[in-house]
Amino acid sequence: MADRIYLSSPHMSDEGYEMQYVQEAFETNWIAPLGENVNEFEKEFAKKVGSKAAAALSSGTAAIHLALKAAGVGEGDIVFCQSLTFSASANPIIYQNATPVFIDSDINTWNMCPKALEEAFKKYPNVKAVIAVHLYGLTADMDKIVELCKKHNVVLIEDAAESLGAYYKGKHTGTIGDYGVFSFNGNKIITTSGGGMLVSDNKERIEKVKFWATQSRDHARHYQHSELGYNYRLSNVLAGIGRGQLKVLEDRVEKKKYIFEFYKENLRDIDSIKFMPINDWVDSNYWLSCITVSGKVKPLDIIKALEKENIESRPLWKPMHLQPYFEKYDYVGGNTAETLFETGVCLPSDTKMTDGDLRRVVKSIRNLW
């Protein structure tokens, strides 16, 4: 059988940047959730995205959780959350004993629909926070979302887990709202195997997040805790991997864009295939190249055809309001999120793919037509 083609797998730098920093951690014996790599990774990351402060955490989920806590979200509070997303966007709302209300997507962005958001504000005027997601390296229509959040004096959290390296009107995703969340999971554009980052221009809140993430240990000789804490700090070893990966972010974005353009060029004559929308305002990171299909060929047909050739693909995210755990919560909007889920496919977008790999994918898809 031909070699496996992955959807999006870890890709360490050819230069070995990661090992240099990891080696430093070993040589200095800082094998802990503290250390030089953690401190420098936070500084380097904040500078890269254009934010004033950053906290390196154990996951993007932990970052959303502590962003909600920093925003003052607590028991009984309402949080608006994009429905078309991964469950990690919504789970932390439950951690805080708050109540999610799910918002539909805009077909022109695949992300939170400003009209549905406005409708939700009318229905729930006392909402505490909004979680907007930038799926697949696309961006939401942020001007309208920011305007609505400011009008209602609501904290805006950007889930930029999939959009590191993407820009909205020249501003890095994750730095437009009050808090920005990033993920370094193994399938992301850069990885630390597991890890995340929370950024904000509010330095005081980020310092508080670091305190909570280190078990809320008070400044005392003995172990004293006046607040509930969490074990959420990133390992110094993994932060070393992150520092090395950050050096090749632009290279990864360039390759992701190449993959997207290759698919677009080689599948453009098939009228029933439409590519994810790249709006004028976005410089995407093209994390995953996604399509929607219509007509006789269904998404599952494509996924199965690729599976036979040892090629990994997957459907678009199943909306949260359709998930067994979350279906009891309210949903505002139409059927855009549901339609995207039913018609969409994520194509292999691994930055180690060769042109030969890309041709294999294209051939398998074209054979269905």
Tab-separated table of C-alpha atoms in Angstrom:
chain	number	residue	atom	x	y	z
A	1	MET	CA	0.000	0.000	0.000
A	2	ALA	CA	1.147	3.553	-0.705
A	3	ASP	CA	2.504	5.626	2.168
A	4	ARG	CA	-0.027	7.218	4.501
A	5	ILE	CA	-0.985	10.816	3.763
A	6	TYR	CA	-2.082	12.572	6.949
A	7	LEU	CA	-4.598	15.349	7.410
A	8	SER	CA	-2.157	17.532	9.357
A	9	SER	CA	0.656	15.969	11.347
A	10	PRO	CA	3.521	17.458	13.414
A	11	HIS	CA	6.381	18.888	11.357
A	12	MET	CA	9.617	19.715	13.130
A	13	SER	CA	12.014	22.196	11.520
A	14	ASP	CA	14.718	20.930	9.170
A	15	GLU	CA	17.164	23.206	11.013
A	16	GLY	CA	16.576	21.414	14.346
A	17	TYR	CA	15.641	24.616	16.176
A	18	GLU	CA	13.398	22.688	18.572
A	19	MET	CA	16.136	20.334	19.740
A	20	GLN	CA	18.435	23.241	20.591
A	21	TYR	CA	15.940	24.610	23.102
A	22	VAL	CA	14.946	21.182	24.408
A	23	GLN	CA	18.628	20.357	24.921
A	24	GLU	CA	19.018	23.570	26.916
A	25	ALA	CA	16.162	22.474	29.182
A	26	PHE	CA	17.907	19.149	29.796
A	27	GLU	CA	21.324	20.686	30.312
A	28	THR	CA	19.977	23.146	32.878
A	29	ASN	CA	17.744	20.453	34.424
A	30	TRP	CA	14.632	22.630	34.027
A	31	ILE	CA	12.275	19.710	33.361
A	32	ALA	CA	9.338	21.516	34.944
A	33	PRO	CA	6.333	23.727	34.169
A	34	LEU	CA	8.598	26.731	34.707
A	35	GLY	CA	11.874	27.908	33.241
A	36	GLU	CA	13.659	29.973	30.634
A	37	ASN	CA	11.884	28.397	27.659
A	38	VAL	CA	8.447	29.136	29.126
A	39	ASN	CA	9.342	32.765	29.843
A	40	GLU	CA	10.951	33.341	26.452
A	41	PHE	CA	8.223	31.502	24.543
A	42	GLU	CA	5.651	33.843	26.078
A	43	LYS	CA	7.685	36.917	25.130
A	44	GLU	CA	8.452	35.704	21.610
A	45	PHE	CA	4.868	34.649	20.989
A	46	ALA	CA	3.393	37.935	22.232
A	47	LYS	CA	5.784	39.830	19.962
A	48	LYS	CA	4.944	37.588	16.992
A	49	VAL	CA	1.189	38.190	17.208
A	50	GLY	CA	1.403	41.778	18.426
A	51	SER	CA	-0.004	41.401	21.916
A	52	LYS	CA	1.262	42.974	25.144
A	53	ALA	CA	1.198	39.822	27.289
A	54	ALA	CA	0.944	36.043	26.986
A	55	ALA	CA	0.573	33.023	29.279
A	56	ALA	CA	1.855	29.619	28.137
A	57	LEU	CA	-0.576	26.925	29.238
A	58	SER	CA	-1.053	23.171	28.966
A	59	SER	CA	-3.684	23.405	26.197
A	60	GLY	CA	-5.875	25.738	24.202
A	61	THR	CA	-8.794	24.433	26.267
A	62	ALA	CA	-7.066	25.598	29.451
A	63	ALA	CA	-6.554	28.993	27.794
A	64	ILE	CA	-10.281	29.339	27.037
A	65	HIS	CA	-11.120	28.228	30.570
A	66	LEU	CA	-8.881	30.849	32.172
A	67	ALA	CA	-10.005	33.521	29.693
A	68	LEU	CA	-13.573	32.927	30.870
A	69	LYS	CA	-12.443	33.067	34.493
A	70	ALA	CA	-10.481	36.266	33.822
A	71	ALA	CA	-13.624	37.709	32.227
A	72	GLY	CA	-15.533	37.046	35.442
A	73	VAL	CA	-17.752	34.308	34.007
A	74	GLY	CA	-19.323	32.242	36.759
A	75	GLU	CA	-22.306	30.150	37.730
A	76	GLY	CA	-25.468	30.941	35.804
A	77	ASP	CA	-23.837	33.400	33.410
A	78	ILE	CA	-24.701	33.287	29.707
A	79	VAL	CA	-21.862	32.873	27.191
A	80	PHE	CA	-22.438	33.094	23.446
A	81	CYS	CA	-20.340	30.546	21.547
A	82	GLN	CA	-20.004	29.749	17.868
A	83	SER	CA	-21.807	26.484	17.147
A	84	LEU	CA	-19.664	25.316	14.217
A	85	THR	CA	-16.492	24.483	16.132
A	86	PHE	CA	-14.698	21.788	18.124
A	87	SER	CA	-16.109	21.009	21.572
A	88	ALA	CA	-13.036	22.541	23.250
A	89	SER	CA	-14.501	25.972	22.441
A	90	ALA	CA	-17.608	25.192	24.498
A	91	ASN	CA	-16.521	22.772	27.242
A	92	PRO	CA	-14.860	25.450	29.436
A	93	ILE	CA	-18.177	27.321	29.639
A	94	ILE	CA	-19.494	24.292	31.514
A	95	TYR	CA	-16.325	24.142	33.666
A	96	GLN	CA	-17.331	27.602	34.959
A	97	ASN	CA	-20.916	26.422	35.601
A	98	ALA	CA	-22.089	28.942	33.021
A	99	THR	CA	-24.679	28.412	30.276
A	100	PRO	CA	-23.725	28.331	26.586
A	101	VAL	CA	-25.971	29.752	23.897
A	102	PHE	CA	-24.843	28.669	20.448
A	103	ILE	CA	-24.676	31.026	17.469
A	104	ASP	CA	-24.985	30.116	13.786
A	105	SER	CA	-22.311	30.779	11.164
A	106	ASP	CA	-22.214	33.167	8.214
A	107	ILE	CA	-21.932	31.337	4.882
A	108	ASN	CA	-19.508	34.046	3.674
A	109	THR	CA	-17.012	33.416	6.486
A	110	TRP	CA	-17.972	29.984	7.924
A	111	ASN	CA	-17.622	31.692	11.314
A	112	MET	CA	-19.926	33.479	13.762
A	113	CYS	CA	-22.768	35.276	11.995
A	114	PRO	CA	-23.061	38.914	13.161
A	115	LYS	CA	-26.805	38.958	12.365
A	116	ALA	CA	-27.418	35.867	14.506
A	117	LEU	CA	-25.222	37.375	17.225
A	118	GLU	CA	-27.284	40.580	17.184
A	119	GLU	CA	-30.455	38.493	17.456
A	120	ALA	CA	-28.957	36.618	20.410
A	121	PHE	CA	-28.153	39.884	22.213
A	122	LYS	CA	-31.820	40.884	21.898
A	123	LYS	CA	-32.878	37.568	23.385
A	124	TYR	CA	-30.208	37.536	26.126
A	125	PRO	CA	-29.292	41.142	27.020
A	126	ASN	CA	-27.311	40.133	30.132
A	127	VAL	CA	-24.721	37.928	28.418
A	128	LYS	CA	-21.278	37.849	30.065
A	129	ALA	CA	-18.920	36.871	27.216
A	130	VAL	CA	-18.732	35.928	23.541
A	131	ILE	CA	-16.464	33.208	22.122
A	132	ALA	CA	-15.860	33.755	18.398
A	133	VAL	CA	-13.825	31.126	16.534
A	134	HIS	CA	-11.555	31.485	13.486
A	135	LEU	CA	-12.033	28.076	11.860
A	136	TYR	CA	-9.510	26.528	9.469
A	137	GLY	CA	-7.477	29.758	9.354
A	138	LEU	CA	-10.452	31.776	8.100
A	139	THR	CA	-11.618	34.770	10.119
A	140	ALA	CA	-14.991	35.919	11.312
A	141	ASP	CA	-16.349	39.333	10.274
A	142	MET	CA	-14.679	40.859	13.310
A	143	ASP	CA	-15.571	44.544	12.870
A	144	LYS	CA	-19.267	43.788	13.281
A	145	ILE	CA	-18.702	41.352	16.144
A	146	VAL	CA	-16.434	43.791	18.014
A	147	GLU	CA	-18.990	46.567	17.500
A	148	LEU	CA	-21.781	44.441	18.992
A	149	CYS	CA	-19.653	43.364	21.969
A	150	LYS	CA	-18.649	46.970	22.720
A	151	LYS	CA	-22.238	48.149	22.378
A	152	HIS	CA	-23.341	45.594	24.984
A	153	ASN	CA	-20.196	45.931	27.130
A	154	VAL	CA	-19.385	42.224	26.767
A	155	VAL	CA	-15.961	40.539	26.868
A	156	LEU	CA	-14.886	39.106	23.494
A	157	ILE	CA	-12.727	35.957	23.507
A	158	GLU	CA	-11.215	34.864	20.190
A	159	ASP	CA	-10.630	31.148	19.771
A	160	ALA	CA	-7.713	31.395	17.352
A	161	ALA	CA	-6.613	27.783	17.954
A	162	GLU	CA	-6.702	27.086	14.203
A	163	SER	CA	-5.607	30.509	12.939
A	164	LEU	CA	-2.080	31.196	14.202
A	165	GLY	CA	-0.362	33.095	11.387
A	166	ALA	CA	-3.647	34.467	9.994
A	167	TYR	CA	-4.514	38.169	9.876
A	168	TYR	CA	-7.762	40.139	9.761
A	169	LYS	CA	-7.267	43.513	8.054
A	170	GLY	CA	-3.579	43.406	8.976
A	171	LYS	CA	-4.161	42.501	12.620
A	172	HIS	CA	-3.276	39.045	13.910
A	173	THR	CA	-6.224	36.879	14.886
A	174	GLY	CA	-6.484	36.563	18.645
A	175	THR	CA	-5.507	40.214	19.215
A	176	ILE	CA	-8.738	41.875	18.091
A	177	GLY	CA	-10.912	41.015	21.094
A	178	ASP	CA	-10.133	41.154	24.822
A	179	TYR	CA	-8.478	37.721	24.939
A	180	GLY	CA	-6.981	35.451	22.278
A	181	VAL	CA	-6.566	31.693	22.543
A	182	PHE	CA	-4.087	29.561	20.597
A	183	SER	CA	-3.449	25.816	20.463
A	184	PHE	CA	-0.241	23.858	19.851
A	185	ASN	CA	-1.897	20.460	19.597
A	186	GLY	CA	-0.157	17.938	17.339
A	187	ASN	CA	-2.304	18.763	14.307
A	188	LYS	CA	-1.951	22.564	14.468
A	189	ILE	CA	0.181	24.707	12.142
A	190	ILE	CA	2.954	24.661	14.762
A	191	THR	CA	2.971	22.252	17.672
A	192	THR	CA	4.425	21.559	21.097
A	193	SER	CA	2.648	18.147	21.046
A	194	GLY	CA	0.206	19.621	23.541
A	195	GLY	CA	-0.039	23.183	24.777
A	196	GLY	CA	-1.728	26.517	24.371
A	197	MET	CA	-1.319	30.261	24.792
A	198	LEU	CA	-3.579	32.997	26.118
A	199	VAL	CA	-2.816	36.543	24.975
A	200	SER	CA	-4.213	39.910	25.967
A	201	ASP	CA	-3.206	43.549	26.152
A	202	ASN	CA	-4.395	43.460	29.769
A	203	LYS	CA	-1.110	42.547	31.490
A	204	GLU	CA	-2.703	42.443	34.956
A	205	ARG	CA	-5.218	39.809	33.865
A	206	ILE	CA	-2.528	37.685	32.215
A	207	GLU	CA	-0.471	37.762	35.423
A	208	LYS	CA	-3.582	36.610	37.294
A	209	VAL	CA	-4.016	33.791	34.770
A	210	LYS	CA	-0.445	32.651	35.406
A	211	PHE	CA	-1.186	32.659	39.144
A	212	TRP	CA	-4.323	30.537	38.723
A	213	ALA	CA	-2.498	28.213	36.314
A	214	THR	CA	0.196	27.532	38.944
A	215	GLN	CA	-2.248	26.189	41.553
A	216	SER	CA	-2.965	29.745	42.859
A	217	ARG	CA	-0.012	29.503	45.177
A	218	ASP	CA	0.160	32.619	47.363
A	219	HIS	CA	3.427	34.459	47.990
A	220	ALA	CA	4.345	32.792	51.278
A	221	ARG	CA	7.131	30.576	52.617
A	222	HIS	CA	4.651	27.770	53.172
A	223	TYR	CA	2.131	26.448	50.673
A	224	GLN	CA	-0.858	28.725	51.016
A	225	HIS	CA	-3.853	28.973	48.710
A	226	SER	CA	-6.516	31.658	49.009
A	227	GLU	CA	-8.108	30.892	45.639
A	228	LEU	CA	-8.952	27.807	43.592
A	229	GLY	CA	-5.996	26.901	41.398
A	230	TYR	CA	-5.262	24.782	38.342
A	231	ASN	CA	-2.290	22.793	37.097
A	232	TYR	CA	-2.293	24.471	33.693
A	233	ARG	CA	1.249	25.755	33.084
A	234	LEU	CA	3.176	24.606	30.009
A	235	SER	CA	6.231	22.390	30.475
A	236	ASN	CA	9.635	24.016	29.965
A	237	VAL	CA	10.532	21.167	27.594
A	238	LEU	CA	7.438	21.659	25.436
A	239	ALA	CA	7.938	25.425	25.478
A	240	GLY	CA	11.366	24.738	23.961
A	241	ILE	CA	9.693	22.905	21.083
A	242	GLY	CA	7.348	25.866	20.706
A	243	ARG	CA	10.215	28.373	20.488
A	244	GLY	CA	11.765	26.358	17.681
A	245	GLN	CA	8.448	25.945	15.863
A	246	LEU	CA	7.734	29.658	16.063
A	247	LYS	CA	10.811	30.276	13.903
A	248	VAL	CA	9.257	28.350	10.984
A	249	LEU	CA	5.672	29.615	11.271
A	250	GLU	CA	5.884	31.690	8.077
A	251	ASP	CA	7.283	28.681	6.179
A	252	ARG	CA	4.367	26.547	7.368
A	253	VAL	CA	1.819	29.193	6.322
A	254	GLU	CA	3.464	29.408	2.892
A	255	LYS	CA	3.226	25.626	2.414
A	256	LYS	CA	-0.381	25.494	3.644
A	257	LYS	CA	-1.300	28.165	1.087
A	258	TYR	CA	0.531	26.229	-1.644
A	259	ILE	CA	-1.529	23.123	-0.795
A	260	PHE	CA	-4.799	25.097	-0.930
A	261	GLU	CA	-3.908	26.688	-4.279
A	262	PHE	CA	-2.863	23.292	-5.705
A	263	TYR	CA	-6.256	21.775	-4.861
A	264	LYS	CA	-8.096	24.830	-6.151
A	265	GLU	CA	-6.231	24.806	-9.468
A	266	ASN	CA	-6.614	21.064	-10.026
A	267	LEU	CA	-10.262	20.731	-8.988
A	268	ARG	CA	-11.606	24.030	-10.351
A	269	ASP	CA	-13.365	22.440	-13.334
A	270	ILE	CA	-15.643	20.365	-11.084
A	271	ASP	CA	-18.628	22.695	-10.637
A	272	SER	CA	-20.057	20.821	-7.642
A	273	ILE	CA	-16.910	21.478	-5.559
A	274	LYS	CA	-16.679	24.836	-3.774
A	275	PHE	CA	-13.689	25.938	-1.691
A	276	MET	CA	-13.789	27.623	1.697
A	277	PRO	CA	-14.219	31.405	1.383
A	278	ILE	CA	-11.056	33.534	1.402
A	279	ASN	CA	-12.366	37.070	1.925
A	280	ASP	CA	-10.512	40.227	0.906
A	281	TRP	CA	-9.924	41.183	4.533
A	282	VAL	CA	-8.171	37.936	5.522
A	283	ASP	CA	-4.587	36.756	5.135
A	284	SER	CA	-5.366	33.138	5.965
A	285	ASN	CA	-2.961	30.549	7.357
A	286	TYR	CA	-4.890	27.913	5.305
A	287	TRP	CA	-4.587	25.474	8.230
A	288	LEU	CA	-6.849	22.967	6.489
A	289	SER	CA	-7.998	23.115	2.867
A	290	CYS	CA	-11.754	22.601	3.044
A	291	ILE	CA	-14.416	22.126	0.384
A	292	THR	CA	-18.164	21.723	0.171
A	293	VAL	CA	-19.806	19.429	-2.387
A	294	SER	CA	-23.230	19.268	-4.008
A	295	GLY	CA	-24.935	16.829	-6.337
A	296	LYS	CA	-24.475	13.078	-6.561
A	297	VAL	CA	-21.088	12.875	-4.806
A	298	LYS	CA	-21.400	13.207	-1.029
A	299	PRO	CA	-18.709	14.101	1.539
A	300	LEU	CA	-18.665	10.520	2.800
A	301	ASP	CA	-17.959	9.281	-0.741
A	302	ILE	CA	-14.833	11.449	-0.850
A	303	ILE	CA	-13.707	10.405	2.642
A	304	LYS	CA	-14.156	6.700	1.812
A	305	ALA	CA	-12.420	7.022	-1.568
A	306	LEU	CA	-9.427	8.653	0.115
A	307	GLU	CA	-9.416	6.038	2.900
A	308	LYS	CA	-9.043	3.296	0.267
A	309	GLU	CA	-5.873	5.038	-0.911
A	310	ASN	CA	-4.517	5.344	2.669
A	311	ILE	CA	-5.264	9.072	2.738
A	312	GLU	CA	-6.715	10.792	5.804
A	313	SER	CA	-9.535	13.351	5.553
A	314	ARG	CA	-12.518	14.267	7.721
A	315	PRO	CA	-15.879	16.056	7.769
A	316	LEU	CA	-16.206	19.660	8.894
A	317	TRP	CA	-16.940	20.130	12.602
A	318	LYS	CA	-20.325	18.890	13.757
A	319	PRO	CA	-22.092	21.955	15.247
A	320	MET	CA	-22.337	22.066	19.021
A	321	HIS	CA	-26.126	22.489	19.046
A	322	LEU	CA	-26.391	19.084	17.311
A	323	GLN	CA	-24.107	17.322	19.811
A	324	PRO	CA	-25.788	14.956	22.319
A	325	TYR	CA	-24.246	16.733	25.303
A	326	PHE	CA	-25.035	20.282	24.171
A	327	GLU	CA	-28.376	19.871	22.362
A	328	LYS	CA	-30.312	20.953	25.492
A	329	TYR	CA	-28.862	24.477	25.211
A	330	ASP	CA	-30.351	27.265	23.119
A	331	TYR	CA	-29.265	28.002	19.554
A	332	VAL	CA	-29.742	31.226	17.628
A	333	GLY	CA	-29.667	31.386	13.831
A	334	GLY	CA	-30.601	29.382	10.765
A	335	ASN	CA	-29.169	26.217	9.209
A	336	THR	CA	-25.820	27.466	7.855
A	337	ALA	CA	-23.679	25.579	10.402
A	338	GLU	CA	-25.672	22.398	9.827
A	339	THR	CA	-25.448	22.713	6.030
A	340	LEU	CA	-21.674	23.225	6.157
A	341	PHE	CA	-21.309	20.119	8.344
A	342	GLU	CA	-23.460	18.045	5.978
A	343	THR	CA	-21.683	19.157	2.795
A	344	GLY	CA	-18.091	19.809	3.892
A	345	VAL	CA	-14.810	17.889	3.764
A	346	CYS	CA	-11.364	18.752	5.152
A	347	LEU	CA	-8.727	17.632	2.650
A	348	PRO	CA	-5.207	16.513	3.653
A	349	SER	CA	-3.153	19.629	4.392
A	350	ASP	CA	0.021	18.203	5.873
A	351	THR	CA	3.007	20.519	5.371
A	352	LYS	CA	5.219	17.516	4.596
A	353	MET	CA	3.133	16.627	1.518
A	354	THR	CA	4.911	16.444	-1.832
A	355	ASP	CA	3.404	17.333	-5.206
A	356	GLY	CA	3.130	13.579	-5.770
A	357	ASP	CA	1.033	13.275	-2.595
A	358	LEU	CA	-1.183	16.136	-3.717
A	359	ARG	CA	-1.675	14.516	-7.128
A	360	ARG	CA	-2.711	11.275	-5.384
A	361	VAL	CA	-5.383	13.147	-3.436
A	362	VAL	CA	-6.649	14.987	-6.516
A	363	LYS	CA	-6.771	11.806	-8.592
A	364	SER	CA	-8.786	9.954	-5.927
A	365	ILE	CA	-11.303	12.813	-5.770
A	366	ARG	CA	-11.568	13.307	-9.537
A	367	ASN	CA	-12.261	9.594	-10.049
A	368	LEU	CA	-15.594	10.078	-8.236
A	369	TRP	CA	-16.709	12.360	-11.058
